């Protein structure tokens, strides 16, 4: 009986983790649409996707949620400024630079 309870508890935790992962992925996907739009508008002609990925990877969970909310409520000047601030973080700058070298064939 105890094994059954432990198994049920483990399955419940696995279900929670899967639900959390799905919610995280949804928020990141929605946030990417916002960040990609900002990057595309600010850097016309640049492949925005790798830059967007770098910015999302450098963003906090709260920032990602802010961007996901902006995908519904609309992009504001505050949203744009937040994207630009994150893009200037050392980890984002390094990632963007590495992706730029890769895109140039280096």
XYZ file of N, CA, C and O in Angstrom:
424
model
N 0.823 -1.188 0.000
C 0.000 0.000 0.000
C 0.873 1.259 0.000
O 0.575 2.209 -0.717
N 1.934 1.253 0.789
C 2.814 2.418 0.847
C 3.468 2.635 -0.508
O 3.574 3.761 -0.971
N 3.875 1.529 -1.154
C 4.466 1.666 -2.490
C 3.485 2.310 -3.461
O 3.861 3.113 -4.294
N 2.233 1.952 -3.351
C 1.203 2.527 -4.216
C 1.061 4.016 -3.986
O 0.925 4.798 -4.934
N 1.124 4.444 -2.726
C 1.030 5.875 -2.413
C 2.253 6.629 -2.919
O 2.134 7.736 -3.446
N 3.413 6.017 -2.756
C 4.641 6.644 -3.241
C 4.586 6.770 -4.767
O 4.917 7.817 -5.327
N 4.139 5.717 -5.428
C 4.018 5.744 -6.885
C 3.011 6.808 -7.320
O 3.264 7.579 -8.251
N 1.883 6.881 -6.646
C 0.867 7.885 -6.982
C 1.423 9.290 -6.769
O 1.192 10.193 -7.582
N 2.167 9.476 -5.683
C 2.781 10.775 -5.427
C 3.794 11.144 -6.486
O 3.846 12.285 -6.956
N 4.593 10.180 -6.897
C 5.594 10.430 -7.939
C 4.917 10.772 -9.260
O 5.350 11.677 -9.973
N 3.843 10.069 -9.591
C 3.110 10.361 -10.820
C 2.481 11.753 -10.772
O 2.473 12.471 -11.771
N 1.973 12.133 -9.614
C 1.384 13.467 -9.466
C 2.444 14.540 -9.650
O 2.203 15.552 -10.314
N 3.621 14.331 -9.078
C 4.712 15.298 -9.238
C 5.163 15.372 -10.687
O 5.456 16.448 -11.199
N 5.210 14.226 -11.346
C 5.579 14.208 -12.755
C 4.561 14.984 -13.570
O 4.906 15.751 -14.464
N 3.287 14.813 -13.243
C 2.233 15.547 -13.932
C 2.359 17.036 -13.710
O 2.184 17.832 -14.643
N 2.701 17.437 -12.485
C 2.894 18.860 -12.186
C 4.080 19.405 -12.969
O 4.009 20.508 -13.510
N 5.142 18.641 -13.016
C 6.326 19.084 -13.743
C 6.018 19.230 -15.229
O 6.433 20.201 -15.868
N 5.268 18.296 -15.774
C 4.906 18.365 -17.193
C 4.023 19.579 -17.458
O 4.190 20.269 -18.461
N 3.100 19.850 -16.547
C 2.233 21.021 -16.690
C 3.045 22.300 -16.598
O 2.848 23.222 -17.398
N 3.971 22.351 -15.656
C 4.834 23.532 -15.524
C 5.696 23.726 -16.762
O 5.876 24.842 -17.235
N 6.237 22.637 -17.287
C 7.057 22.719 -18.502
C 6.228 23.246 -19.669
O 6.701 24.075 -20.449
N 5.003 22.758 -19.777
C 4.134 23.209 -20.870
C 3.832 24.703 -20.720
O 3.853 25.447 -21.707
N 3.561 25.134 -19.497
C 3.282 26.557 -19.254
C 4.515 27.408 -19.541
O 4.409 28.478 -20.150
N 5.685 26.930 -19.119
C 6.934 27.652 -19.396
C 7.173 27.768 -20.901
O 7.538 28.833 -21.399
N 6.969 26.660 -21.610
C 7.175 26.667 -23.061
C 6.203 27.610 -23.755
O 6.586 28.327 -24.685
N 4.957 27.624 -23.301
C 3.961 28.524 -23.886
C 4.355 29.982 -23.642
O 4.325 30.802 -24.564
N 4.755 30.294 -22.415
C 5.170 31.670 -22.099
C 6.390 32.066 -22.927
O 6.443 33.172 -23.462
N 7.360 31.181 -23.050
C 8.562 31.478 -23.847
C 8.204 31.684 -25.325
O 8.709 32.600 -25.965
N 7.314 30.860 -25.845
C 6.904 31.015 -27.243
C 6.210 32.350 -27.466
O 6.472 33.041 -28.447
N 5.313 32.722 -26.569
C 4.611 34.004 -26.685
C 5.604 35.158 -26.535
O 5.534 36.151 -27.244
N 6.528 35.011 -25.585
C 7.538 36.054 -25.373
C 8.418 36.206 -26.611
O 8.764 37.327 -27.000
N 8.761 35.094 -27.245
C 9.606 35.147 -28.442
C 8.936 35.942 -29.558
O 9.610 36.655 -30.303
N 7.618 35.825 -29.689
C 6.942 36.581 -30.747
C 7.095 38.080 -30.517
O 7.305 38.838 -31.465
N 7.022 38.495 -29.262
C 7.161 39.914 -28.928
C 8.596 40.376 -29.155
O 8.845 41.391 -29.810
N 9.546 39.634 -28.605
C 10.955 40.019 -28.719
C 11.372 40.014 -30.194
O 12.065 40.927 -30.661
N 10.939 39.018 -30.935
C 11.293 38.929 -32.349
C 10.765 40.144 -33.123
O 11.459 40.687 -33.984
N 9.572 40.572 -32.777
C 8.996 41.751 -33.447
C 9.798 43.005 -33.124
O 10.106 43.810 -34.012
N 10.179 43.161 -31.855
C 10.980 44.325 -31.451
C 12.328 44.300 -32.165
O 12.774 45.310 -32.710
N 12.984 43.143 -32.166
C 14.297 43.025 -32.813
C 14.166 43.315 -34.310
O 14.986 44.048 -34.875
N 13.149 42.762 -34.939
C 12.950 42.983 -36.384
C 12.743 44.454 -36.705
O 13.245 44.947 -37.718
N 11.996 45.147 -35.842
C 11.738 46.571 -36.079
C 12.973 47.425 -35.809
O 13.217 48.410 -36.492
N 13.751 47.042 -34.802
C 14.936 47.817 -34.433
C 16.145 47.517 -35.306
O 17.028 48.359 -35.451
N 16.209 46.309 -35.843
C 17.347 45.888 -36.668
C 16.846 45.321 -37.992
O 16.970 44.114 -38.262
N 16.271 46.167 -38.841
C 15.740 45.650 -40.106
C 16.844 45.008 -40.951
O 17.972 45.482 -40.978
N 16.509 43.911 -41.590
C 17.467 43.218 -42.438
C 18.307 42.182 -41.714
O 19.014 41.407 -42.336
N 18.236 42.166 -40.386
C 18.989 41.193 -39.587
C 18.092 39.994 -39.316
O 16.887 40.148 -39.083
N 18.669 38.794 -39.359
C 17.922 37.597 -38.975
C 17.626 37.702 -37.480
O 18.514 37.524 -36.642
N 16.392 38.013 -37.148
C 16.024 38.303 -35.764
C 15.979 37.064 -34.874
O 16.165 37.176 -33.658
N 15.734 35.896 -35.442
C 15.537 34.695 -34.624
C 16.698 34.383 -33.682
O 16.463 34.162 -32.485
N 17.956 34.361 -34.141
C 19.041 34.059 -33.202
C 19.206 35.138 -32.132
O 19.511 34.826 -30.978
N 18.991 36.385 -32.505
C 19.088 37.476 -31.528
C 17.972 37.328 -30.495
O 18.197 37.469 -29.293
N 16.783 37.009 -30.970
C 15.641 36.795 -30.078
C 15.943 35.683 -29.086
O 15.689 35.818 -27.889
N 16.486 34.569 -29.577
C 16.813 33.449 -28.688
C 17.803 33.870 -27.610
O 17.653 33.488 -26.440
N 18.795 34.664 -27.980
C 19.776 35.135 -27.002
C 19.121 36.016 -25.944
O 19.429 35.905 -24.748
N 18.228 36.880 -26.375
C 17.547 37.779 -25.429
C 16.644 36.972 -24.497
O 16.641 37.197 -23.285
N 15.897 36.035 -25.044
C 15.021 35.199 -24.213
C 15.845 34.397 -23.209
O 15.482 34.292 -22.037
N 16.968 33.849 -23.651
C 17.814 33.064 -22.742
C 18.402 33.914 -21.623
O 18.664 33.415 -20.528
N 18.610 35.209 -21.889
C 19.174 36.102 -20.879
C 18.104 36.726 -19.985
O 18.427 37.354 -18.976
N 16.845 36.552 -20.342
C 15.743 37.154 -19.579
C 15.401 36.319 -18.348
O 15.567 35.100 -18.335
N 14.888 37.003 -17.337
C 14.401 36.312 -16.136
C 13.002 35.763 -16.412
O 12.357 36.133 -17.401
N 12.532 34.910 -15.525
C 11.181 34.363 -15.662
C 10.144 35.493 -15.655
O 9.190 35.468 -16.440
N 10.349 36.475 -14.808
C 9.414 37.603 -14.735
C 9.404 38.386 -16.047
O 8.344 38.769 -16.540
N 10.568 38.596 -16.625
C 10.654 39.319 -17.895
C 9.979 38.537 -19.018
O 9.269 39.113 -19.855
N 10.168 37.238 -19.019
C 9.506 36.397 -20.018
C 7.994 36.499 -19.875
O 7.270 36.623 -20.867
N 7.515 36.476 -18.644
C 6.074 36.624 -18.420
C 5.581 37.999 -18.871
O 4.487 38.118 -19.428
N 6.386 39.040 -18.651
C 6.015 40.379 -19.124
C 5.885 40.394 -20.648
O 4.946 40.972 -21.193
N 6.828 39.767 -21.324
C 6.774 39.716 -22.778
C 5.579 38.890 -23.251
O 4.908 39.251 -24.219
N 5.327 37.768 -22.573
C 4.174 36.937 -22.937
C 2.880 37.737 -22.777
O 1.989 37.655 -23.626
N 2.791 38.519 -21.717
C 1.609 39.363 -21.511
C 1.491 40.406 -22.615
O 0.393 40.706 -23.088
N 2.620 40.934 -23.066
C 2.613 41.927 -24.140
C 2.138 41.322 -25.453
O 1.639 42.049 -26.317
N 2.256 40.018 -25.601
C 1.770 39.381 -26.825
C 0.251 39.463 -26.907
O -0.317 39.368 -27.992
N -0.394 39.654 -25.769
C -1.849 39.785 -25.715
C -2.253 41.251 -25.605
O -3.108 41.732 -26.337
N -1.599 41.967 -24.687
C -1.977 43.359 -24.396
C -1.416 44.355 -25.397
O -1.940 45.454 -25.550
N -0.347 43.979 -26.071
C 0.291 44.870 -27.022
C 1.655 45.318 -26.535
O 1.912 45.404 -25.336
N 2.512 45.605 -27.488
C 3.872 46.040 -27.192
C 3.850 47.533 -26.886
O 3.323 48.324 -27.661
N 4.430 47.877 -25.752
C 4.511 49.272 -25.333
C 5.960 49.742 -25.397
O 6.877 48.932 -25.601
N 6.156 51.018 -25.174
C 7.522 51.549 -25.115
C 8.302 50.879 -23.990
O 9.490 50.599 -24.128
N 7.638 50.575 -22.907
C 8.266 49.887 -21.784
C 8.752 48.491 -22.202
O 9.834 48.057 -21.802
N 7.954 47.814 -23.003
C 8.341 46.490 -23.510
C 9.600 46.603 -24.360
O 10.545 45.816 -24.193
N 9.620 47.581 -25.246
C 10.774 47.793 -26.125
C 12.020 48.077 -25.298
O 13.084 47.500 -25.531
N 11.888 48.945 -24.309
C 13.022 49.285 -23.454
C 13.532 48.068 -22.694
O 14.741 47.880 -22.548
N 12.604 47.222 -22.227
C 12.998 46.017 -21.497
C 13.785 45.071 -22.408
O 14.801 44.505 -22.002
N 13.352 44.915 -23.646
C 14.072 44.079 -24.607
C 15.483 44.624 -24.812
O 16.467 43.874 -24.795
N 15.585 45.937 -24.990
C 16.891 46.550 -25.247
C 17.832 46.439 -24.050
O 19.037 46.234 -24.229
N 17.293 46.543 -22.848
C 18.114 46.388 -21.640
C 18.662 44.963 -21.550
O 19.846 44.754 -21.292
N 17.799 43.988 -21.791
C 18.237 42.589 -21.732
C 19.274 42.308 -22.813
O 20.260 41.595 -22.578
N 19.096 42.884 -23.993
C 20.033 42.673 -25.100
C 21.430 43.186 -24.774
O 22.404 42.751 -25.394
N 21.540 44.083 -23.801
C 22.834 44.641 -23.431
C 23.506 43.887 -22.283
O 24.643 44.209 -21.915
N 22.845 42.887 -21.727
C 23.452 42.096 -20.656
C 24.610 41.289 -21.227
O 24.563 40.834 -22.378
N 25.656 41.094 -20.434
C 26.843 40.380 -20.933
C 26.535 39.027 -21.574
O 27.079 38.710 -22.635
N 25.654 38.240 -20.964
C 25.359 36.922 -21.531
C 24.628 37.040 -22.873
O 24.852 36.234 -23.783
N 23.784 38.050 -23.020
C 23.086 38.265 -24.292
C 24.060 38.768 -25.354
O 24.044 38.291 -26.500
N 24.927 39.709 -24.977
C 25.904 40.261 -25.923
C 26.822 39.150 -26.428
O 27.080 39.036 -27.633
N 27.295 38.320 -25.521
C 28.182 37.214 -25.898
C 27.464 36.251 -26.846
O 28.023 35.835 -27.871
N 26.246 35.906 -26.520
C 25.456 34.993 -27.345
C 25.210 35.583 -28.732
O 25.384 34.900 -29.748
N 24.829 36.855 -28.779
C 24.574 37.517 -30.060
C 25.840 37.560 -30.900
O 25.819 37.279 -32.104
N 26.966 37.869 -30.256
C 28.246 37.918 -30.977
C 28.607 36.543 -31.525
O 29.030 36.416 -32.675
N 28.450 35.505 -30.722
C 28.765 34.146 -31.173
C 27.861 33.737 -32.334
O 28.323 33.134 -33.298
N 26.579 34.071 -32.238
C 25.657 33.732 -33.325
C 25.975 34.517 -34.581
O 25.813 34.010 -35.686
N 26.430 35.740 -34.425
C 26.792 36.559 -35.594
C 27.979 35.958 -36.322
O 28.009 35.909 -37.547
N 28.951 35.483 -35.570
C 30.134 34.849 -36.176
C 29.722 33.581 -36.909
O 30.142 33.337 -38.035
N 28.851 32.802 -36.287
C 28.363 31.564 -36.904
C 27.601 31.874 -38.183
O 27.767 31.203 -39.196
N 26.747 32.927 -38.145
C 25.958 33.278 -39.328
C 26.853 33.768 -40.466
O 26.515 33.643 -41.628
N 28.031 34.320 -40.114
C 28.959 34.810 -41.134
C 29.889 33.708 -41.638
O 30.737 33.945 -42.491
N 29.744 32.518 -41.044
C 30.548 31.382 -41.495
C 31.848 31.234 -40.754
O 32.751 30.530 -41.199
N 31.998 31.892 -39.577
C 33.255 31.817 -38.847
C 33.344 30.711 -37.868
O 32.619 29.832 -37.716
